[in-house]
Short mmCIF file of C-alpha atoms and ligand atoms in Angstrom, two decimals:
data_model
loop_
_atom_site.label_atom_id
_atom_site.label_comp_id
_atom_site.label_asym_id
_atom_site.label_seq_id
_atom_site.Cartn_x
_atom_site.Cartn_y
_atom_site.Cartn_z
CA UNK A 1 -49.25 49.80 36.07
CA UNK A 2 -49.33 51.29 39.33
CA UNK A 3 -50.64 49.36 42.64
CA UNK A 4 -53.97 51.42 41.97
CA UNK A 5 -54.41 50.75 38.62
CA UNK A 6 -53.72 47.40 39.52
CA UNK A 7 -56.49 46.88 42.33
CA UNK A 8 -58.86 48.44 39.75
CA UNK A 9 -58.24 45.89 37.07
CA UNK A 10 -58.42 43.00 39.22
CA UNK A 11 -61.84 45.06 40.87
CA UNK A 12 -63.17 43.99 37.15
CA UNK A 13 -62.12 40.89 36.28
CA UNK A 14 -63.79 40.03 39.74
CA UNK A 15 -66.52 41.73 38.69
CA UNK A 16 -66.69 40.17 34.79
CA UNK A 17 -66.46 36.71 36.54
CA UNK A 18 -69.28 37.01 39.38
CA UNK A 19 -71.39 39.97 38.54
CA UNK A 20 -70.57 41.46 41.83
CA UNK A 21 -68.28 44.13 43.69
CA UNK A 22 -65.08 43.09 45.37
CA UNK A 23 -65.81 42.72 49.58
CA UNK A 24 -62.41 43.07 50.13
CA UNK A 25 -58.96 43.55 48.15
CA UNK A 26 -55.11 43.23 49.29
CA UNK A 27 -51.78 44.02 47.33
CA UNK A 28 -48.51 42.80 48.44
CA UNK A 29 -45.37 43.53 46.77
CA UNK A 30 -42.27 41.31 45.11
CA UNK A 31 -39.09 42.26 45.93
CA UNK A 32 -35.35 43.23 44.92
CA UNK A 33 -31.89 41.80 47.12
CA UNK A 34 -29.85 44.46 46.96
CA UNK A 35 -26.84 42.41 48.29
CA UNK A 36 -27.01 39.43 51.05
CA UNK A 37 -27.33 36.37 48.91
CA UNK A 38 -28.27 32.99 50.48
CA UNK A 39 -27.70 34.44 53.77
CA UNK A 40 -31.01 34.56 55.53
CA UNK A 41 -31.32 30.88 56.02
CA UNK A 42 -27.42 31.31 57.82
CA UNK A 43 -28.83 33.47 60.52
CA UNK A 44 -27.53 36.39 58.53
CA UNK A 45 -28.23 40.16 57.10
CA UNK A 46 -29.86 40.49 54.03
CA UNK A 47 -30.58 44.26 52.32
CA UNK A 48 -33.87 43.89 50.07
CA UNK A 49 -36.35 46.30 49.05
CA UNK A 50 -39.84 46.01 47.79
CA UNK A 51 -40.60 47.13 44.30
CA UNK A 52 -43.04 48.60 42.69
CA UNK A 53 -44.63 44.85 41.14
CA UNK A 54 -48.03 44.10 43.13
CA UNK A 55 -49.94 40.78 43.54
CA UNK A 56 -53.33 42.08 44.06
CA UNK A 57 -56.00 39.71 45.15
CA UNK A 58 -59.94 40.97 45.03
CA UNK A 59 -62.80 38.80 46.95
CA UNK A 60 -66.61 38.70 48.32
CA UNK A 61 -67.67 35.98 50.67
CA UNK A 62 -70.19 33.62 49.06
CA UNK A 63 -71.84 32.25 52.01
CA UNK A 64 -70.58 28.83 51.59
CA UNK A 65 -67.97 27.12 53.04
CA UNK A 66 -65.77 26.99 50.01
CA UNK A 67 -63.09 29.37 48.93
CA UNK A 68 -62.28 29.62 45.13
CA UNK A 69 -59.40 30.88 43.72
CA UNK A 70 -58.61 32.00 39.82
CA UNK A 71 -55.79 33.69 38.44
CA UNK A 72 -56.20 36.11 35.64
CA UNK A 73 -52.48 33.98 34.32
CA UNK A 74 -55.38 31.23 33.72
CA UNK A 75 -54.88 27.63 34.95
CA UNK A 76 -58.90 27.19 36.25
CA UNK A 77 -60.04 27.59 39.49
CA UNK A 78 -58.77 26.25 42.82
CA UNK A 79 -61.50 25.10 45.21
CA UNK A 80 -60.50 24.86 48.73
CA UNK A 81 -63.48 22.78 50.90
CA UNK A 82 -63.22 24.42 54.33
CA UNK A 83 -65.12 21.71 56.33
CA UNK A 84 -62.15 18.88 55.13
CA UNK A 85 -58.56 18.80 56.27
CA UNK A 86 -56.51 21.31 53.63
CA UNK A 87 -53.92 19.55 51.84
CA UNK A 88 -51.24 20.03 48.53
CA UNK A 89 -52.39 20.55 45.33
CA UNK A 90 -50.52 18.77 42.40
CA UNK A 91 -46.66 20.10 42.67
CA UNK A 92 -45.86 23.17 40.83
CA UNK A 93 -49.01 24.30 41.30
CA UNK A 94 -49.79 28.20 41.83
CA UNK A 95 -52.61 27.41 44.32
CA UNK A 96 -50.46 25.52 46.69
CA UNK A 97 -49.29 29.22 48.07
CA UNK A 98 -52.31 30.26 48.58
CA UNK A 99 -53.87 27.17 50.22
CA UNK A 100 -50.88 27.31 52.27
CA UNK A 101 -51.61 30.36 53.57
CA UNK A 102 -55.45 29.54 54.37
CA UNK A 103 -54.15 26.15 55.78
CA UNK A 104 -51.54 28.60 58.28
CA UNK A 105 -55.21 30.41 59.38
CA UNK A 106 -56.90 27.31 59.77
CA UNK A 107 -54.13 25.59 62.12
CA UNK A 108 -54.08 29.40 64.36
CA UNK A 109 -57.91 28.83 64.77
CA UNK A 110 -58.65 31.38 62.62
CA UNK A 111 -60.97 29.91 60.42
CA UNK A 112 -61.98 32.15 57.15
CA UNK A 113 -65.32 32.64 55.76
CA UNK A 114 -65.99 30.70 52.47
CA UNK A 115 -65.23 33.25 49.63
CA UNK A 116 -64.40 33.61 46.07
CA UNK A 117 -61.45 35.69 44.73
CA UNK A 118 -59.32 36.75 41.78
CA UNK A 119 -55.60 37.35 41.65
CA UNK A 120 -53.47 39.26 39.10
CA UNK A 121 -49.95 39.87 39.43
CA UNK A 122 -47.09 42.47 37.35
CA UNK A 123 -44.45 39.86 39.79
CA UNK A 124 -42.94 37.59 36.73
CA UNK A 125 -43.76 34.32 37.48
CA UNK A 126 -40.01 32.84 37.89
CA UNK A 127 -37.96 35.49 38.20
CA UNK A 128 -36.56 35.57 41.03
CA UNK A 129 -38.36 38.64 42.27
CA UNK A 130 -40.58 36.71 44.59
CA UNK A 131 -43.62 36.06 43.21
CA UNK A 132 -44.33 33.29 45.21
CA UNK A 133 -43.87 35.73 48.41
CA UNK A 134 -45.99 38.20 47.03
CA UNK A 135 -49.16 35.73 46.43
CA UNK A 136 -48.44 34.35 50.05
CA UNK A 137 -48.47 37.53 51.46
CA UNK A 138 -51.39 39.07 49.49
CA UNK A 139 -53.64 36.29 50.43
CA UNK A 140 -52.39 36.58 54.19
CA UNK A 141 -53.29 40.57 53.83
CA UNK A 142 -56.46 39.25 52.91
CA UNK A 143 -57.28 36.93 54.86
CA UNK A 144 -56.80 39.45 57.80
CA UNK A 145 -59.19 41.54 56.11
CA UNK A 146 -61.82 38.89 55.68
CA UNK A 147 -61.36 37.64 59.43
CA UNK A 148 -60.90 41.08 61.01
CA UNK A 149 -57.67 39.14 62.77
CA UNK A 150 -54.54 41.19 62.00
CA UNK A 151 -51.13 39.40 63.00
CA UNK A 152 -48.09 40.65 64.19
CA UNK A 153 -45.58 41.32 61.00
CA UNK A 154 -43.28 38.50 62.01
CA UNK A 155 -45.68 35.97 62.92
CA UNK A 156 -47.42 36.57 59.43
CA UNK A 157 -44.07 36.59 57.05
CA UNK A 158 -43.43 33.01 59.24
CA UNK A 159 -46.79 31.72 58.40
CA UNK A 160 -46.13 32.52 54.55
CA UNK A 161 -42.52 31.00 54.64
CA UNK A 162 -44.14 27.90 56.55
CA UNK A 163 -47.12 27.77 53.93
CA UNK A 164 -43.83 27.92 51.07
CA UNK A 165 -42.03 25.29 52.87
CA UNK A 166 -45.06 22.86 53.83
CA UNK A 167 -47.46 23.48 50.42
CA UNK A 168 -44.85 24.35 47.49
CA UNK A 169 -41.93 22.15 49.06
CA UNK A 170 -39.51 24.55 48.48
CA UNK A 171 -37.38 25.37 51.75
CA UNK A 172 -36.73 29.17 51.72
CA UNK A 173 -35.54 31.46 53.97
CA UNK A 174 -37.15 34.28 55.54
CA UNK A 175 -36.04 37.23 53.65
CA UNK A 176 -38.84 37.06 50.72
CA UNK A 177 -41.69 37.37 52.92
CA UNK A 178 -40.41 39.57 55.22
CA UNK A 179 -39.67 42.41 53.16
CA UNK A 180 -43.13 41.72 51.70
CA UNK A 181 -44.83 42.20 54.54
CA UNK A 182 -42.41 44.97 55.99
CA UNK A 183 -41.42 46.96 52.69
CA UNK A 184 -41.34 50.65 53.05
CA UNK A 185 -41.53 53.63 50.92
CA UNK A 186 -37.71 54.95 49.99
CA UNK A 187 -36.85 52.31 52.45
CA UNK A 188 -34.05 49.29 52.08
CA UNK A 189 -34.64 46.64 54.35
CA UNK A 190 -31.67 45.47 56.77
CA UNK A 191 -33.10 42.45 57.95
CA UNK A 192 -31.38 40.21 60.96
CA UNK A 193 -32.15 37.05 60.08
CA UNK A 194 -30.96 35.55 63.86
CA UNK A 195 -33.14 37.83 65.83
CA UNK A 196 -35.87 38.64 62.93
CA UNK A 197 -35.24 42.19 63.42
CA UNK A 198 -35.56 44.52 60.94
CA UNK A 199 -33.77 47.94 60.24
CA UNK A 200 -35.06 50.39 57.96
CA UNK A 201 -31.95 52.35 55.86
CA UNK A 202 -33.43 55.35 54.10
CA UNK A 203 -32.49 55.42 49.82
CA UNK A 204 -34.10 58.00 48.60
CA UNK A 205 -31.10 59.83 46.34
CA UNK A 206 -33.11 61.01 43.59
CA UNK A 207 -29.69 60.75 41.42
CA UNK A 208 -29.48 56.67 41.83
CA UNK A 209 -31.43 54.09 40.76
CA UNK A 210 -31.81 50.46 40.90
CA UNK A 211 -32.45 48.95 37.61
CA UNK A 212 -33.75 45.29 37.30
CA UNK A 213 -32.87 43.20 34.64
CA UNK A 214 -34.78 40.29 33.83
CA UNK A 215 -32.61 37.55 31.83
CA UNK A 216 -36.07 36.14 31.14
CA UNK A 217 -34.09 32.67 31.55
CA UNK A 218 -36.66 31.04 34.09
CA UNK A 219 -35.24 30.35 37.37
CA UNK A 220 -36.60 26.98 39.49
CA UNK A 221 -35.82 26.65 42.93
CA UNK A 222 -38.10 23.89 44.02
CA UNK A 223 -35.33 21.76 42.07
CA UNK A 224 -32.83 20.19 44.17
CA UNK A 225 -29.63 22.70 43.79
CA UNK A 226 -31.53 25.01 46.55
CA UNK A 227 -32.02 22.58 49.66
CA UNK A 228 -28.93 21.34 48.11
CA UNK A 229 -26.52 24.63 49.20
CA UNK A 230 -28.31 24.56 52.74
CA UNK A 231 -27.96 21.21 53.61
CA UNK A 232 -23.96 22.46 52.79
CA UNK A 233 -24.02 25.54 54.75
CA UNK A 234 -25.42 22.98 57.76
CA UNK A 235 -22.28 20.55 56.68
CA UNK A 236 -19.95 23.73 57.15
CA UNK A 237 -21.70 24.55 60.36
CA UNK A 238 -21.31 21.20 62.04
CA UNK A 239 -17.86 20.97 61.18
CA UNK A 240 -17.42 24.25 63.09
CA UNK A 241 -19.10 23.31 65.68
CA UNK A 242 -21.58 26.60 65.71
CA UNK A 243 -25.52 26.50 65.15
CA UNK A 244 -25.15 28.34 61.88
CA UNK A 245 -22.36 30.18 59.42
CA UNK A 246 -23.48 33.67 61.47
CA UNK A 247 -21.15 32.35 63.98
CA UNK A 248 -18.18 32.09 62.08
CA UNK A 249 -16.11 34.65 61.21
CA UNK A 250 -12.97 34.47 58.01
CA UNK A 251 -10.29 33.79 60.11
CA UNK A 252 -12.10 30.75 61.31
CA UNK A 253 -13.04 29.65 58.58
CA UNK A 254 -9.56 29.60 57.14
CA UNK A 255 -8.32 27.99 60.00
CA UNK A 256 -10.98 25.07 59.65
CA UNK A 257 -10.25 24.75 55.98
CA UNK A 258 -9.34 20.70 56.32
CA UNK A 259 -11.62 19.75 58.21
CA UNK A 260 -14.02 20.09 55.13
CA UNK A 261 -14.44 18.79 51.82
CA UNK A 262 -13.85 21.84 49.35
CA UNK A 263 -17.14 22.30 48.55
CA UNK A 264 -18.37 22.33 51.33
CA UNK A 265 -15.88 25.48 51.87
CA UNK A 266 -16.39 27.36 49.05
CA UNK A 267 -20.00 27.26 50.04
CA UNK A 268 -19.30 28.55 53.65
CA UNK A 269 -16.96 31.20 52.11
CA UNK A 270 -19.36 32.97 50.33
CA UNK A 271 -21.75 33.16 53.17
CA UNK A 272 -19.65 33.97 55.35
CA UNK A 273 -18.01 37.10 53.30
CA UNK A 274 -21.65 37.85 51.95
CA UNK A 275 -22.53 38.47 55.19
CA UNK A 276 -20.00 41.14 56.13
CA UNK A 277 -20.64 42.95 52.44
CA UNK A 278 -24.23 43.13 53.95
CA UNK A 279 -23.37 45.05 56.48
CA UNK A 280 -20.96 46.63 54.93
CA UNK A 281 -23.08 47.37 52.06
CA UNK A 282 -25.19 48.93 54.28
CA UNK A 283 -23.53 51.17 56.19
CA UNK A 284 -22.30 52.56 52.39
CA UNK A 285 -25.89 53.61 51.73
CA UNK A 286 -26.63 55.28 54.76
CA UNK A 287 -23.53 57.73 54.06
CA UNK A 288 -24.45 57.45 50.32
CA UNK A 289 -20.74 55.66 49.53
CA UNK A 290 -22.26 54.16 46.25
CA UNK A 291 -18.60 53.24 44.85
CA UNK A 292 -18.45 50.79 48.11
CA UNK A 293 -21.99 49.70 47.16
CA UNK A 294 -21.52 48.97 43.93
CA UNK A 295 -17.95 47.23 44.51
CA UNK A 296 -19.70 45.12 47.03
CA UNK A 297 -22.39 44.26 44.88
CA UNK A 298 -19.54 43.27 42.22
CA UNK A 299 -17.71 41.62 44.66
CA UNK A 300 -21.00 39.59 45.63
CA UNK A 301 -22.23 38.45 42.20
CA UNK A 302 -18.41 37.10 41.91
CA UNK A 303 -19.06 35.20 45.15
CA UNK A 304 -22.01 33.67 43.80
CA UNK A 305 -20.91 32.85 41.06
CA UNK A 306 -17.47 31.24 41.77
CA UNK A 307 -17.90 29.96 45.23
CA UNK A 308 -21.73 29.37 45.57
CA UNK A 309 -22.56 28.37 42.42
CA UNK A 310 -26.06 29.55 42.14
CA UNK A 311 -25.22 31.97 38.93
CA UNK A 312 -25.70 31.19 35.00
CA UNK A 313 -23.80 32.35 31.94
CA UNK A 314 -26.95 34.45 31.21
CA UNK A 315 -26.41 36.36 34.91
CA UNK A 316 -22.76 36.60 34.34
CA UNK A 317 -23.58 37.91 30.72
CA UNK A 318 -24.91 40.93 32.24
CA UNK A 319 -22.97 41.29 35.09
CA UNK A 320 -20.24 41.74 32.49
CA UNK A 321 -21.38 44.21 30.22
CA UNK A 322 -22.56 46.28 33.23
CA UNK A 323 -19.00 46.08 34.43
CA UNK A 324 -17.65 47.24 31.05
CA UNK A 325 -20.30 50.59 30.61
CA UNK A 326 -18.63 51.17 34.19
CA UNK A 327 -19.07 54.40 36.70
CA UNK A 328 -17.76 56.18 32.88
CA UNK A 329 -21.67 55.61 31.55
CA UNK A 330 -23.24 55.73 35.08
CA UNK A 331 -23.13 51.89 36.43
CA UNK A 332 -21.81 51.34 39.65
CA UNK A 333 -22.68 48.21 40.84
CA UNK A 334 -24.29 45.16 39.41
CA UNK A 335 -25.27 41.37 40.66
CA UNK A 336 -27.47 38.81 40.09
CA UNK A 337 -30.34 38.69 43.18
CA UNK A 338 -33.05 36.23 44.44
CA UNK A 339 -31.43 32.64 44.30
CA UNK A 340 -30.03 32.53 41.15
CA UNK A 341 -30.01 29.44 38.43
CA UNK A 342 -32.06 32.74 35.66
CA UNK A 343 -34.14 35.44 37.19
CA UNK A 344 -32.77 38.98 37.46
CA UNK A 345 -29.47 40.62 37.97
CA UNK A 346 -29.71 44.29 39.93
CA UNK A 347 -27.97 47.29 39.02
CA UNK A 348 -27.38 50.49 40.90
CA UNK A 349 -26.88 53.25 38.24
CA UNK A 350 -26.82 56.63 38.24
CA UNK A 351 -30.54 57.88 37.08
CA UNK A 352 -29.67 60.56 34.45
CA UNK A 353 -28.42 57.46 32.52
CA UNK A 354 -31.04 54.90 32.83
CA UNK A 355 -32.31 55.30 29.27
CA UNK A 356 -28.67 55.13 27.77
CA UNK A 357 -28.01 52.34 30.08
CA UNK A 358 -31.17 49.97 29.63
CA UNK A 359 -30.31 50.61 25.71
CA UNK A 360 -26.79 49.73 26.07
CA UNK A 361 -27.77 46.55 28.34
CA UNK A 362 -29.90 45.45 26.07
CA UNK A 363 -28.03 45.04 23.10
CA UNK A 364 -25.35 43.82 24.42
CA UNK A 365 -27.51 40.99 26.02
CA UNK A 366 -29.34 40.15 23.58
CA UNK A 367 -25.94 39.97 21.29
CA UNK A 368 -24.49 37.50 23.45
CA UNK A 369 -27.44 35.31 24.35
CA UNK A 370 -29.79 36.12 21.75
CA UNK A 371 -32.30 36.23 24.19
CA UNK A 372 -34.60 39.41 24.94
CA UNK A 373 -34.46 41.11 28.43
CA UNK A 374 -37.26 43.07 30.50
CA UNK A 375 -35.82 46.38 32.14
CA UNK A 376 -37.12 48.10 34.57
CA UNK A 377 -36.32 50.88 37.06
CA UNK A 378 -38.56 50.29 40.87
CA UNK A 379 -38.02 52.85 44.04
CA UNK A 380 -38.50 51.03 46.89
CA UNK A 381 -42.18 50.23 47.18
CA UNK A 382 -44.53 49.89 50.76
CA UNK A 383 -45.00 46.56 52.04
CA UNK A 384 -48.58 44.39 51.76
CA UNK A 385 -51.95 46.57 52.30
CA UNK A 386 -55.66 45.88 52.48
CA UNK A 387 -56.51 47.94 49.99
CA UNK A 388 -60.42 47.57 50.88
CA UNK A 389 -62.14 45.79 53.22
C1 GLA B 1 -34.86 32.65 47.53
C2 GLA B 1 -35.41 32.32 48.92
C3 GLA B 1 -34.89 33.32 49.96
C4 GLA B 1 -33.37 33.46 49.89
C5 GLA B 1 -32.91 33.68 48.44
C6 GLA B 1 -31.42 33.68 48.31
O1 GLA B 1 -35.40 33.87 47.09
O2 GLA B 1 -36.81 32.35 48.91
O3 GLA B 1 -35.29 32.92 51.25
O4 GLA B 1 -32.73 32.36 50.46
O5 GLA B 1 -33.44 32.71 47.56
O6 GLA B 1 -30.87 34.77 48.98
#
């Protein structure tokens, strides 16, 4: 389903639930890592793209000073009472993003009209593919509409990330919301996470594709092992002596090797290398090098998985077989993306073979784990829009 088709489907379940038109409606996107794992909280480069998986969010005011919220998913309606202080919903909750988000408007001064709006998403919930992003920064596109206040780009992926951080209690990075907001058609993102700027690097080789590969093994970040590896990284960096890993290059690392417990290095290695295969990596797809890429991208998930930690047999699983099909059956690169623990892996193939690919991935998966995966193929998708209003 298409961001169009999309809007227009959410248009009517607004519609079969109020008996009215949509006032306004916003899409943002989800997103893929191509390479630059657990960097962006390091002050480092990350390489995503947005794909072609909307949340769309439809609303009318209601000339009250309440906001509802439903989800199409289910799970009933979230109220939000505009006249008391906004606080947390139960934990786990899908409404906490969104409250976040009208909380981040409230504490700017911008206060919202009361409203009532409907969200449906084609992000998986859990996947690693930033769903949680995308409903932030759909109901920050809308929000803009409703209050006629746009924000810059960076102050608006900051008040998502602080709505994540402060209303789901999970303490991401930057990158998620940032390419939300910032995604552009045929466009990877090279995002500097130190000075938040952002470098568009064109893909639009008709003869490559990313595929996505869902392990469908649900990933949870808001669990511990997350603010776990950052409070390491910020171990690593105070043993250096810098503000954060950006700062340190191999050789320095090496070098400060005792002064550390081994975790703790292992955990600075792979930032610190996953950086440089960032750039790296990108500097491959401008001059369309994708046997670097996908090496990099190998060389990444490997990283991950022996030195950060953050991969799972299923991830590996595929990693593997993608590996064995090799540049022979089109694959040239393959890694898990988002923060790991289940969610997707990423593969850049060559796009005469998707079909013979997805088949062969597949199979082989579902051999090994006897679990079923979701495939898909996404170009790189446009960042957030009001779509009316
Ligand atoms: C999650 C976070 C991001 C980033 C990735 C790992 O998706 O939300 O900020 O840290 O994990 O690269």
């Amino acid at each position: 389903m298409n961001v169009n088709e999309l809007a227009r489907q959410t248009a009517m379940d607004f519609k079969n639930g109020s008996s009215r038109e949509p006032r306004w409606i916003a899409a943002a996107p989800g997103r893929v890592n191509v390479i630059g794992e657990h960097t962006d909280y390091n002050d480092g480069f990350v390489l995503p793209m947005a794909i072609e998986r909307y949340t769309v969010i439809a609303a009318s005011p209601n000339n009250t000073d309440r906001i509802t919220l439903r989800s199409t998913a289910g799970d009933g309606v979230v109220t939000v009472d505009l006249a008391q202080p906004l606080k947390p919903g139960p934990k786990g909750h899908w409404g906490n993003y969104p409250v976040g988000v009208i909380a981040g408007f409230v504490a700017r001064g911008v206060k919202p009209p009361g409203f009532d709006a409907v969200f449906n998403s084609t992000v998986p919930f859990g996947g690693g593919l930033s769903s949680s992003a995308a409903l932030e920064v759909a109901t920050a596109t809308l929000l803009e509409a409703a209050t006629g206040q746009t924000l810059d780009p960076v102050d608006k992926a900051l008040l998502c990330q602080k709505a994540e951080h402060e209303y789901a209690g999970m303490p991401c990075g930057i990158m998620d919301q940032f390419i939300s907001v910032m995604g552009r058609e045929s466009h990877l993102l090279l995002l500097d996470c130190r000075s938040r700027k952002p470098e568009l690097v064109p893909m639009s080789d008709p003869a490559m594709s990313l595929l996505i590969i869902n392990t469908n093994v649900k990933h949870e970040l808001t669990g511990g092992e997350y603010a776990k590896r950052r409070a390491e990284c910020g171990q690593a960096a105070m043993a250096l002596g810098v503000v954060s890993l950006r700062d340190v290059s191999a050789d320095m690392l090496e070098r400060a090797r005792g002064m550390m417990d081994g975790t703790v290095f292992r955990r600075a290695r792979h930032v610190v290398s996953e950086i440089e295969r960032t750039l790296h990596a990108a500097e491959g797809v401008r001059a369309s090098n994708w046997p670097t890429v996908g090496q990099l991208m190998y060389a990444s998930h490997a990283s991950l998985r022996d030195d950060y930690e953050v991969s799972c047999p299923e991830l590996d699983a595929v990693v593997d077989i993608a590996g064995a099909i090799g540049p022979g059956g089109g694959v040239i690169g393959c890694r898990m993306t988002g923060g790991g623990f289940g969610g997707c892996a990423v593969a850049l193939v060559r796009t005469e073979s998707v079909a013979d690919i997805s088949a062969r991935l597949a199979s082989g998966y579902e051999q090994r784990t006897k679990i079923i995966p979701s495939l898909f193929v996404s170009r790189p998708a446009a960042g957030a829009a009001v779509l009316k209003g």
